[in-house]
Backbone as a printed PyTorch tensor [residue, N CA C, xyz], in Angstrom:
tensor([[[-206.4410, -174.6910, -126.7610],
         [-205.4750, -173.7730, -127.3720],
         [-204.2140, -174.5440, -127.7550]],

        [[-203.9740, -174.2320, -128.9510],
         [-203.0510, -174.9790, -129.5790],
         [-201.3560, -174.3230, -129.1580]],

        [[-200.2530, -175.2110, -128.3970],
         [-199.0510, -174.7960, -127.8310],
         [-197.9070, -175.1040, -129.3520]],

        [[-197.4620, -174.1400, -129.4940],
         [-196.4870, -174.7050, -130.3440],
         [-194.8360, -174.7870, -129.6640]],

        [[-193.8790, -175.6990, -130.2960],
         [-193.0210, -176.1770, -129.7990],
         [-191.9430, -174.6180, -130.0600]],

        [[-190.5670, -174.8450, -129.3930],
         [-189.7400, -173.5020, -129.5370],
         [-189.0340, -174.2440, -129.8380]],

        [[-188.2570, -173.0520, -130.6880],
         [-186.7110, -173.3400, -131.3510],
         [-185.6680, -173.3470, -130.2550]],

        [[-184.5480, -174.0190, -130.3260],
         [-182.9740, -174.1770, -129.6150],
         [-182.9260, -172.6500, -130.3880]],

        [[-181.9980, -171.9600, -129.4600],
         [-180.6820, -170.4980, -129.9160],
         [-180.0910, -171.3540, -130.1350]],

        [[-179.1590, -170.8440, -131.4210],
         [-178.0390, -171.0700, -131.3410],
         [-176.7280, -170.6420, -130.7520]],

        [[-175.9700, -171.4140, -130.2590],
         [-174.3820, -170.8430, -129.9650],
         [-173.8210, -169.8840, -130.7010]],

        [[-173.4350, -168.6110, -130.0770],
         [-172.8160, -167.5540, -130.6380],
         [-171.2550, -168.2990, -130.8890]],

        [[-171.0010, -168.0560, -132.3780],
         [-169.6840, -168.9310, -132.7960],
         [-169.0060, -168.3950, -133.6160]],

        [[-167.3870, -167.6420, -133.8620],
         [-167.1050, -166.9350, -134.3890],
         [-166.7490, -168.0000, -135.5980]],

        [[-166.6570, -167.3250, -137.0000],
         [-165.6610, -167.9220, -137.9180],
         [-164.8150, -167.6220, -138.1130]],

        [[-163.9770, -169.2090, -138.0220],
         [-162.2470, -169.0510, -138.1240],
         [-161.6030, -168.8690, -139.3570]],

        [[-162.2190, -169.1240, -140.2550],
         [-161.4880, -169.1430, -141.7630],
         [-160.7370, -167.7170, -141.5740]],

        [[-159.4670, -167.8800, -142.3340],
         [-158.5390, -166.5330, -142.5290],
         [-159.4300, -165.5750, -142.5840]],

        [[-160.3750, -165.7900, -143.9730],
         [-160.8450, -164.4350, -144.7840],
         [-161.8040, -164.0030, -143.8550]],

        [[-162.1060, -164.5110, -143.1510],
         [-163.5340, -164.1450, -142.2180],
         [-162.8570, -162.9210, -140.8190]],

        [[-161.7470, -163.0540, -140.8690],
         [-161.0110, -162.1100, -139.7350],
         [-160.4870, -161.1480, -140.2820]],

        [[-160.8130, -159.7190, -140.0100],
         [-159.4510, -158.7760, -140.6350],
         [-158.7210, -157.7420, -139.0010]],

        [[-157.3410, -158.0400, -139.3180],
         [-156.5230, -157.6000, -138.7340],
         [-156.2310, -156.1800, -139.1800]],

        [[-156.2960, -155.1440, -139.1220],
         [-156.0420, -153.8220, -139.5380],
         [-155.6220, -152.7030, -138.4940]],

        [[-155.2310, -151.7120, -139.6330],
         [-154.6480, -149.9880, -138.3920],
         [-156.5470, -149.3420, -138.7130]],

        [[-156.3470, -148.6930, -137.4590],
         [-157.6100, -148.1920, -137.2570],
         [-157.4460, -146.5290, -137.6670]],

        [[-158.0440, -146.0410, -138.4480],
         [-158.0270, -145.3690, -139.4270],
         [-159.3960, -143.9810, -138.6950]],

        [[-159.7170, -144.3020, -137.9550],
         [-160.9230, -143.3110, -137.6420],
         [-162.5760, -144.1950, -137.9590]],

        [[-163.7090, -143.5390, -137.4020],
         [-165.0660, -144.2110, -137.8220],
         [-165.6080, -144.2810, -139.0060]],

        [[-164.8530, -143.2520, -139.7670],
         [-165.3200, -142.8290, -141.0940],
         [-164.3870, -143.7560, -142.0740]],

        [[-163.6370, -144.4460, -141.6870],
         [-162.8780, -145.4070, -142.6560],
         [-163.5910, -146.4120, -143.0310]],

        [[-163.6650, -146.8740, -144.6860],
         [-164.2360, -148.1270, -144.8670],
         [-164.4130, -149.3570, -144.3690]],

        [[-163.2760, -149.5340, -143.4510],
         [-163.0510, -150.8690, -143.0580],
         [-164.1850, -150.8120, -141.8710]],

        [[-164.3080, -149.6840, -141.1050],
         [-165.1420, -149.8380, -140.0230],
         [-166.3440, -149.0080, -140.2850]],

        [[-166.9690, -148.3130, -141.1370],
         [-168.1240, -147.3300, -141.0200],
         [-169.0500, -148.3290, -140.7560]],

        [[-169.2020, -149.6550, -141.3640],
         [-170.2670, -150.3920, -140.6820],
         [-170.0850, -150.3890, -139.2650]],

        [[-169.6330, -150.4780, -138.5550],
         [-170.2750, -150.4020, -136.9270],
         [-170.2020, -148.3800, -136.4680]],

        [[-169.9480, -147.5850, -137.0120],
         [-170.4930, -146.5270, -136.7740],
         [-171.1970, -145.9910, -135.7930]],

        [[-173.0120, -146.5860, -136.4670],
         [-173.7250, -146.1750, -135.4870],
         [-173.6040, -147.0360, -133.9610]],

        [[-173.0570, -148.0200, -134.0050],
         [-172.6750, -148.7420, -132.3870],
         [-172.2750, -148.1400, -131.6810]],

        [[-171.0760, -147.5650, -132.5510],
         [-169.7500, -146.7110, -131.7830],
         [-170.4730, -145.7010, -131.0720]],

        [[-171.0410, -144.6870, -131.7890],
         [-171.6340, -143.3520, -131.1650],
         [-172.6910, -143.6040, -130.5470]],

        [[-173.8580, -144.8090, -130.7840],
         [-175.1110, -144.9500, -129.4970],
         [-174.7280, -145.6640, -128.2560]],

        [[-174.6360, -144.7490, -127.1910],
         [-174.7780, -145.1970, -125.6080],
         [-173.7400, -145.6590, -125.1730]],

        [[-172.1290, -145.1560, -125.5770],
         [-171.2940, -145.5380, -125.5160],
         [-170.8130, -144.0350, -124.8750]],

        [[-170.1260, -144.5230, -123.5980],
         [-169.5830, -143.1180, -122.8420],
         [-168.4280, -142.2720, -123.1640]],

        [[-168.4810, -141.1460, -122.8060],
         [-167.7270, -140.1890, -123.1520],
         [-165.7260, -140.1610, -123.4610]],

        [[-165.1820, -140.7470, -122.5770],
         [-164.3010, -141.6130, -122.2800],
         [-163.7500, -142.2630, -123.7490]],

        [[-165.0320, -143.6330, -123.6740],
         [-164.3090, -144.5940, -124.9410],
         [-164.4860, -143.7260, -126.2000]],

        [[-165.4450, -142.7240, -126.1800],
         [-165.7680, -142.3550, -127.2370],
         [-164.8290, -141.1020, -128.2980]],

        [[-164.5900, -140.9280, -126.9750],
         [-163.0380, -139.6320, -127.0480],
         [-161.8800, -140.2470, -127.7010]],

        [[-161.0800, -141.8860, -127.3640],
         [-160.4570, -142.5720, -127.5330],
         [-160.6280, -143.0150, -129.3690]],

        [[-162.2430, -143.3620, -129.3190],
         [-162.8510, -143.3390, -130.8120],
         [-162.1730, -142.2470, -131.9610]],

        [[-162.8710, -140.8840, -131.6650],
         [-162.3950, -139.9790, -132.0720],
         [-161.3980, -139.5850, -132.3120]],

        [[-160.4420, -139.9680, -131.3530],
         [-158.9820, -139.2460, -131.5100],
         [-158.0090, -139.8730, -131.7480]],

        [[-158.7120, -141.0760, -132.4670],
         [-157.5970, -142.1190, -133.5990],
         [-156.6980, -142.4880, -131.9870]],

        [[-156.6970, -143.1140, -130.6020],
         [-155.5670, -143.3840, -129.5740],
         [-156.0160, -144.5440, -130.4190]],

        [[-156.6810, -145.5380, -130.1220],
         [-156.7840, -146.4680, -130.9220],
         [-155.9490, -146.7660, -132.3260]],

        [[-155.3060, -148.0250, -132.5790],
         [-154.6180, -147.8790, -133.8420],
         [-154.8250, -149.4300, -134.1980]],

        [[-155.0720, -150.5090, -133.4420],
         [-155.4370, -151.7190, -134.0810],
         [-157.2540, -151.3700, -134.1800]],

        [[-157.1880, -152.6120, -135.0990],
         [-158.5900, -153.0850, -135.4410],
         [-158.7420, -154.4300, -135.6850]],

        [[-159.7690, -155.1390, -135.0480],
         [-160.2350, -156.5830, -135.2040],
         [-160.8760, -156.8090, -135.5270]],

        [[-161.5540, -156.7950, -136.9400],
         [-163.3100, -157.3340, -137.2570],
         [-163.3150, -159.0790, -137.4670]],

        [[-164.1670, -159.7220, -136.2810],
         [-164.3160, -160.9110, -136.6880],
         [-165.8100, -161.1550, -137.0130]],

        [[-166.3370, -161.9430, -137.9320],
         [-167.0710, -162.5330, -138.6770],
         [-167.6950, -163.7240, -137.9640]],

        [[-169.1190, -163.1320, -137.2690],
         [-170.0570, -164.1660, -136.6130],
         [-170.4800, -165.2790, -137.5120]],

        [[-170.4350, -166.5780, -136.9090],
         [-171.0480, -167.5400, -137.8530],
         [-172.7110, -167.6460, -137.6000]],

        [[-173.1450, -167.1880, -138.3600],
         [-174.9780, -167.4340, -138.4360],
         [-175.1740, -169.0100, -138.6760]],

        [[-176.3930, -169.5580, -138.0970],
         [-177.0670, -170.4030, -138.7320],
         [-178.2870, -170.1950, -139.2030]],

        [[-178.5380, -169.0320, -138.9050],
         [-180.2340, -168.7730, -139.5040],
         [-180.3630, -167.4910, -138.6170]],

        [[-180.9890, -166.1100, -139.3950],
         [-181.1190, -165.1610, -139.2910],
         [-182.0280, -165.2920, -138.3490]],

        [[-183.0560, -165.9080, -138.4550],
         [-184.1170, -165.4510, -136.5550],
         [-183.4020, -164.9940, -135.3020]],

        [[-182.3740, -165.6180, -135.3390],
         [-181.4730, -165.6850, -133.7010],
         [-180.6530, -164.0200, -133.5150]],

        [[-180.5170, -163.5400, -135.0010],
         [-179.6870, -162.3730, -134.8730],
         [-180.8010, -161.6670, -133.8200]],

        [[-181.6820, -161.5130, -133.7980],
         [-182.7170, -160.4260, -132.4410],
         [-181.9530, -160.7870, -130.8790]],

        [[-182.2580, -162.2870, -130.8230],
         [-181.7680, -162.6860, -129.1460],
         [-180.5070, -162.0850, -128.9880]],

        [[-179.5910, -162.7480, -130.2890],
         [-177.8390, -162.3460, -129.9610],
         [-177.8210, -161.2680, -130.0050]],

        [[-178.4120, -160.2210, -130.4990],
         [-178.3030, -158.3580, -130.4890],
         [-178.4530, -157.9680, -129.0580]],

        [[-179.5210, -158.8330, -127.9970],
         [-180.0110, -158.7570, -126.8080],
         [-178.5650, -158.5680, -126.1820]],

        [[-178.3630, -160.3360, -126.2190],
         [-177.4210, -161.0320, -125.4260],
         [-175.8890, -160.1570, -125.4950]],

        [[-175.6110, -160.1470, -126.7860],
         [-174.4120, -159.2090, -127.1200],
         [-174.3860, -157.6360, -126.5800]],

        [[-175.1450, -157.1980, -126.4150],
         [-175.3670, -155.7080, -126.2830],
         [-175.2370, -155.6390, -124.8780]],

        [[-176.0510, -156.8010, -123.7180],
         [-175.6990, -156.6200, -122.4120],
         [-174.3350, -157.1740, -121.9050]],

        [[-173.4340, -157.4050, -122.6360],
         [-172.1450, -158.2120, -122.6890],
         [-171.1040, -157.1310, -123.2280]],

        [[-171.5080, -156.1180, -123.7680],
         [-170.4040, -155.1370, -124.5730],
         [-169.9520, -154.4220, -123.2850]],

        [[-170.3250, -154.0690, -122.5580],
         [-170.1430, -153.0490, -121.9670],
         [-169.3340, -153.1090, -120.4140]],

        [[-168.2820, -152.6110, -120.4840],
         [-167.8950, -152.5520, -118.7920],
         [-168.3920, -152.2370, -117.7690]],

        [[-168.1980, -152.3550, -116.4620],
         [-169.0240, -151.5810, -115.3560],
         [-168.6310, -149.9470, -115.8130]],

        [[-167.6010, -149.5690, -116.1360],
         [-167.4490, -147.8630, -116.2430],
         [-168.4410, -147.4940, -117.6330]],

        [[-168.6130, -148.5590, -118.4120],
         [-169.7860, -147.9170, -119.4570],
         [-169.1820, -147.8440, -120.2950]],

        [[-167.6380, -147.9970, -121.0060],
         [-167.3250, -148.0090, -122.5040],
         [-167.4590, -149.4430, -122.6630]],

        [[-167.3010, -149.9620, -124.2710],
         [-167.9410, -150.7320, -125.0100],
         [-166.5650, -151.6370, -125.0620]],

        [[-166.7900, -152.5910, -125.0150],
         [-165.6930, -153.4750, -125.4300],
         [-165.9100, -153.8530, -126.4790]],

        [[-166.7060, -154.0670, -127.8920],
         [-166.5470, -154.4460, -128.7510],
         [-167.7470, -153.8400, -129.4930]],

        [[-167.5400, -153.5930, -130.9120],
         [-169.1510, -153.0930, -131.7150],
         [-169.9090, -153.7220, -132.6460]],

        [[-171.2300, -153.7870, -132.7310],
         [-171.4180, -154.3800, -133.4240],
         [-171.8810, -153.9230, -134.9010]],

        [[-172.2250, -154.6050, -136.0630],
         [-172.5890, -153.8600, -137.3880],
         [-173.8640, -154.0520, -137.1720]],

        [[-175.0240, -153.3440, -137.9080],
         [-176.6890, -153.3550, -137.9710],
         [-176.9390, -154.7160, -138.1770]],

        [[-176.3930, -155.4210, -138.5280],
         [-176.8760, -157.0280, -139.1950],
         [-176.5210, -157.7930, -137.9100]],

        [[-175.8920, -157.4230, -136.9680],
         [-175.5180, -158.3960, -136.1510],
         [-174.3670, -159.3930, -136.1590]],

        [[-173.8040, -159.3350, -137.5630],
         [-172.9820, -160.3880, -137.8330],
         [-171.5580, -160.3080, -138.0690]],

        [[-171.1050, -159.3450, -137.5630],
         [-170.1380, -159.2590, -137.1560],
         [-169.2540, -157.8850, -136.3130]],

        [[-168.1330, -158.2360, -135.2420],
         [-168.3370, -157.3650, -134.3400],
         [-166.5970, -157.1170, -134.5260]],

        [[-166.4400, -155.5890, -134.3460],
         [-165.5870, -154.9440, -134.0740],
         [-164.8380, -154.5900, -133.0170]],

        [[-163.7050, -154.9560, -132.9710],
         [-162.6410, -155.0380, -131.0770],
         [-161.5600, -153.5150, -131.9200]],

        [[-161.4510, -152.9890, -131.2850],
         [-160.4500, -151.7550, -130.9600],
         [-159.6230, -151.6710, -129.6870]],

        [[-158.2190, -151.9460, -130.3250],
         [-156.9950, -151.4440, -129.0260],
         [-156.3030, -150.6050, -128.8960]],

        [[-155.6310, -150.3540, -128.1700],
         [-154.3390, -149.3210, -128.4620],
         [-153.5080, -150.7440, -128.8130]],

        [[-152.2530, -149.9110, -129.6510],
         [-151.2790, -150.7990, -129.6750],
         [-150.7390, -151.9440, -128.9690]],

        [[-150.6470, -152.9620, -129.4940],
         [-149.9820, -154.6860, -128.9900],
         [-150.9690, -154.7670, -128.1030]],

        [[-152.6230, -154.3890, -127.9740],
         [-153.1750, -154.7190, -126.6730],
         [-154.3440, -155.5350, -127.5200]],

        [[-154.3570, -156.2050, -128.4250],
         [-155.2690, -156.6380, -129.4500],
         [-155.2920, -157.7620, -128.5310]],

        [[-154.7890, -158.6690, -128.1970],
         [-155.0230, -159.5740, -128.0240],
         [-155.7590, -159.5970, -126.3820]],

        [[-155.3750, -158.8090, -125.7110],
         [-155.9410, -158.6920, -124.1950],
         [-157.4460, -158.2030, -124.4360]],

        [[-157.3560, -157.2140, -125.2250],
         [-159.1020, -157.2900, -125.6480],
         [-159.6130, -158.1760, -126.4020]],

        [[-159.0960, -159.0780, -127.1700],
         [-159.7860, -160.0890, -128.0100],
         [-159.7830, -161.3520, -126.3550]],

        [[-159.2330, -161.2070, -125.2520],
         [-159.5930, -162.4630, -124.5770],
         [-160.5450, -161.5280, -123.4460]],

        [[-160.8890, -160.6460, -123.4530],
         [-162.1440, -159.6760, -122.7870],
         [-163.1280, -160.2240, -123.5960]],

        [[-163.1530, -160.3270, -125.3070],
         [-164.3590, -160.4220, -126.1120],
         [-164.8840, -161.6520, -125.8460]],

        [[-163.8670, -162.9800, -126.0030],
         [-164.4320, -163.9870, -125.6640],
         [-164.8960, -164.4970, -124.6500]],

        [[-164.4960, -164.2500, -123.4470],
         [-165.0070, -164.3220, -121.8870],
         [-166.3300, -164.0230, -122.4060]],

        [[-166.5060, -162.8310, -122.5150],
         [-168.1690, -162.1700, -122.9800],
         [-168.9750, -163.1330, -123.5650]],

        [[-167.9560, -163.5290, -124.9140],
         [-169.2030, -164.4550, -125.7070],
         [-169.3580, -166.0770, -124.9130]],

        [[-168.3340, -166.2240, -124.2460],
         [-168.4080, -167.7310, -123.3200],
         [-169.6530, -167.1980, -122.0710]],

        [[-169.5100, -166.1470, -121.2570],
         [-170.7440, -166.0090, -120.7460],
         [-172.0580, -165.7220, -121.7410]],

        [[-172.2030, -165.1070, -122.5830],
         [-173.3960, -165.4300, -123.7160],
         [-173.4620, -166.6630, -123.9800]],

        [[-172.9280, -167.3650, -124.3220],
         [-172.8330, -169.5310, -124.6810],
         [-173.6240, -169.7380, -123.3120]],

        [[-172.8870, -169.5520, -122.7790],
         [-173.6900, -170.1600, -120.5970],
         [-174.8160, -169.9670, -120.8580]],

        [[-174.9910, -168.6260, -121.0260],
         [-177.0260, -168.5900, -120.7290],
         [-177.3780, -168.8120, -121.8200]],

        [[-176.9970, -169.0370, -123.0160],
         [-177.8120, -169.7660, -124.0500],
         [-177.9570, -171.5580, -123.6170]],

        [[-177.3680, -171.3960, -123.0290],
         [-177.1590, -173.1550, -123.1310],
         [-178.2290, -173.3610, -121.8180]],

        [[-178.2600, -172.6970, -121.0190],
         [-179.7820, -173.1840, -119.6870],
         [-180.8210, -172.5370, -120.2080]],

        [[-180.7200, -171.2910, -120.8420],
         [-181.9130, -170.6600, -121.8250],
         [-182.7880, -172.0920, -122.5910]],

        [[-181.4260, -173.0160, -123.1300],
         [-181.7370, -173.8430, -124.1730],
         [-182.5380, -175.3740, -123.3650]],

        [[-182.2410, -175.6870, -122.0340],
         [-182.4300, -176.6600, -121.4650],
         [-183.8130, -176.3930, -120.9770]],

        [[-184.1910, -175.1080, -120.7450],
         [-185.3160, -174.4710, -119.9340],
         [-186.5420, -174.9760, -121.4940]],

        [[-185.9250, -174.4330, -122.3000],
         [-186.5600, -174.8950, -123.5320],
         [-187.3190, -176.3380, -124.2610]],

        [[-186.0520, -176.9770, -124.3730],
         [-186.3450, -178.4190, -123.9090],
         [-187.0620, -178.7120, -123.1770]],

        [[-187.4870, -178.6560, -121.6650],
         [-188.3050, -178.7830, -121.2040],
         [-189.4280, -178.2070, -121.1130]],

        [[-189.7640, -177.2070, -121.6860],
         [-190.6750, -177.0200, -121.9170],
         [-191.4810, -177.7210, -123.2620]],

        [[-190.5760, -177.8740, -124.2040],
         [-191.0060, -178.2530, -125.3410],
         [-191.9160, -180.1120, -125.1620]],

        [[-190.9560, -180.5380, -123.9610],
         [-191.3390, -181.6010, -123.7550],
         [-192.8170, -182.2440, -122.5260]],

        [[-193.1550, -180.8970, -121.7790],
         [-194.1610, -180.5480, -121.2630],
         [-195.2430, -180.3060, -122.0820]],

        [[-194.8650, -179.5870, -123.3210],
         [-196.0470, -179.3190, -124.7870],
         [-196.5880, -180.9580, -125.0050]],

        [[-195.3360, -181.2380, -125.1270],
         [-195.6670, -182.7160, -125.5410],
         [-196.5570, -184.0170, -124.8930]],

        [[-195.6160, -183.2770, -123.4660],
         [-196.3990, -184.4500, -122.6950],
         [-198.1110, -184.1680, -122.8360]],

        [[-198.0220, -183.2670, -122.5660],
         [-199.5690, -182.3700, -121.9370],
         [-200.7800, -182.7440, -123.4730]],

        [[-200.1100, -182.8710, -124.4810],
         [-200.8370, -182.8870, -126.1090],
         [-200.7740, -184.4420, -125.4590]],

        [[-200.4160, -185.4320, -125.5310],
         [-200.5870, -186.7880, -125.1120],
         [-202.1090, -187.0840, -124.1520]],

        [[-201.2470, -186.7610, -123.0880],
         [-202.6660, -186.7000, -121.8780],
         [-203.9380, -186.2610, -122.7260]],

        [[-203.8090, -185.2640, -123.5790],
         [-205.1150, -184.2890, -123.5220],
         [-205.9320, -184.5450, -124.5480]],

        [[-204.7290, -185.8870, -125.4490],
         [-205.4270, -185.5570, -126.6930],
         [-205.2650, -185.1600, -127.7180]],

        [[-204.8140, -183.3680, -127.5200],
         [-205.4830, -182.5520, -128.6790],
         [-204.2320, -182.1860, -129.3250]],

        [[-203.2880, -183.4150, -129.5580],
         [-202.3950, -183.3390, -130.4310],
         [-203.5680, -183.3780, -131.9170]],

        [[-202.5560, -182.4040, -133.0600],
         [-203.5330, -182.5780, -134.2650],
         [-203.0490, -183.6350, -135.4050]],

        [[-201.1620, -183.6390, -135.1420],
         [-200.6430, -184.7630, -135.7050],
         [-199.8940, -185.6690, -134.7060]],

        [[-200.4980, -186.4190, -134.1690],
         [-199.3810, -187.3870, -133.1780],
         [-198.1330, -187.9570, -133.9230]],

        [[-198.2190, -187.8210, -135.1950],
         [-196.5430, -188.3510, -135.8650],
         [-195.9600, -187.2500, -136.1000]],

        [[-196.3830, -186.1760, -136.1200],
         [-195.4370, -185.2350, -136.0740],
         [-195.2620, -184.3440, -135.1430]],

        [[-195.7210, -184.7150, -133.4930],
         [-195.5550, -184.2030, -132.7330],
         [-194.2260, -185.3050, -131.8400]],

        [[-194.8880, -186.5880, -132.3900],
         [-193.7540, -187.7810, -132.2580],
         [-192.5930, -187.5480, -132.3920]],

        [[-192.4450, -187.2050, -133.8330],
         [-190.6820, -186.8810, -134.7980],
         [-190.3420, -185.4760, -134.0820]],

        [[-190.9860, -184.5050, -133.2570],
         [-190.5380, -183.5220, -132.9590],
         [-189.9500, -183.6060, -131.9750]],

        [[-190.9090, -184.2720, -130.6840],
         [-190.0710, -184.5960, -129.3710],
         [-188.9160, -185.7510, -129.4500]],

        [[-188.8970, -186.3880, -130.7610],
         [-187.6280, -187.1890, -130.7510],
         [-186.8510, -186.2450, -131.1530]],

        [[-186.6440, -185.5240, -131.8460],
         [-185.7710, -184.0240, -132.1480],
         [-185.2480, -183.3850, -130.9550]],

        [[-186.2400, -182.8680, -130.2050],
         [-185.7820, -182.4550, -129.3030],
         [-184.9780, -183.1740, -128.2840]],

        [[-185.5650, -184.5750, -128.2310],
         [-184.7670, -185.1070, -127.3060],
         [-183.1550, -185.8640, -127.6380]],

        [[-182.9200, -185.9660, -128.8870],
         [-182.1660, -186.4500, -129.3580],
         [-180.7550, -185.7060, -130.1680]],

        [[-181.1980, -184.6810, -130.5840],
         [-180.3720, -183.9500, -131.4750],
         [-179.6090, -182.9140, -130.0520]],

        [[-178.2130, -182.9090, -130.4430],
         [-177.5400, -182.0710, -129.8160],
         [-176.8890, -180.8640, -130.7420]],

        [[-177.1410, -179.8170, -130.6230],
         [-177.1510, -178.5370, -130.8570],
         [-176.4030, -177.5130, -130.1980]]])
């Protein structure tokens, strides 16, 4: 049975460029700036934050702009992100849009920034387990390898060659 090698995740990584951040007054769910995260807001998000939602207490808005490297990974990071949104009391610290690619922070006034260093804690624990997720990987990839050696039933040994030098070499 033929093992194929796994991809590295990538690092969840925001983009910094100006245009990629918008700073705004929070206007309600139904405002353009935010109807993309919408359905976030209202699924599985408790009564509490959701009231806060509704009743415009909220007045900043933060949409920052995930940097993708390749759409496969948006599934894991939807995982990873989704068990990371949420407080022990159950409202959401941040939302996301259907695409995954970029996520919405809501404060009350001058508190933008105390929730934007809640968001990143989050995404620095998402980085952590991507990064032993990623080592667990590696080794496995390099067990494929070894094991196709011993066995043989490599089908291209030069391109199972150039792969485990990939893996072992490229930092990601």
């Amino acid at each position: 049975m033929e093992h194929d090698y796994k991809n590295i995740i990538s690092h969840i990584d925001i983009d910094r460029s100006l245009g990629a951040i918008e700073h705004l007054s929070f206007n309600g769910i139904e405002d353009e700036n935010t109807l993309e995260f919408k359905n976030d807001i209202e699924a599985g998000n408790d009564s509490i934050e959701l009231h806060l939602v509704k009743s415009k207490s909220y007045k900043e808005a933060l949409v920052l702009r995930l940097k993708k490297s390749n759409g496969a990974y948006s599934d894991a990071w939807r995982d990873f992100l989704r068990e990371e949104q949420k407080t022990f009391g159950g409202s959401k610290i941040f939302y996301m849009d259907n695409e995954c690619g970029k996520l919405l922070v809501l404060s009350l006034p001058n508190e933008i920034r105390n929730k934007l260093n809640m968001v990143i804690t989050r995404l620095n624990k998402i980085n952590d387990r991507i990064t032993r997720i990623n080592a667990k990987i590696k080794k496995e990839n390099f067990d494929i390898y070894s094991s196709r050696l011993k066995n043989k039933e490599a089908f291209d040994k030069k391109k199972d060659d150039i792969i485990n030098f990939i893996n072992q070499n490229l930092r990601v």
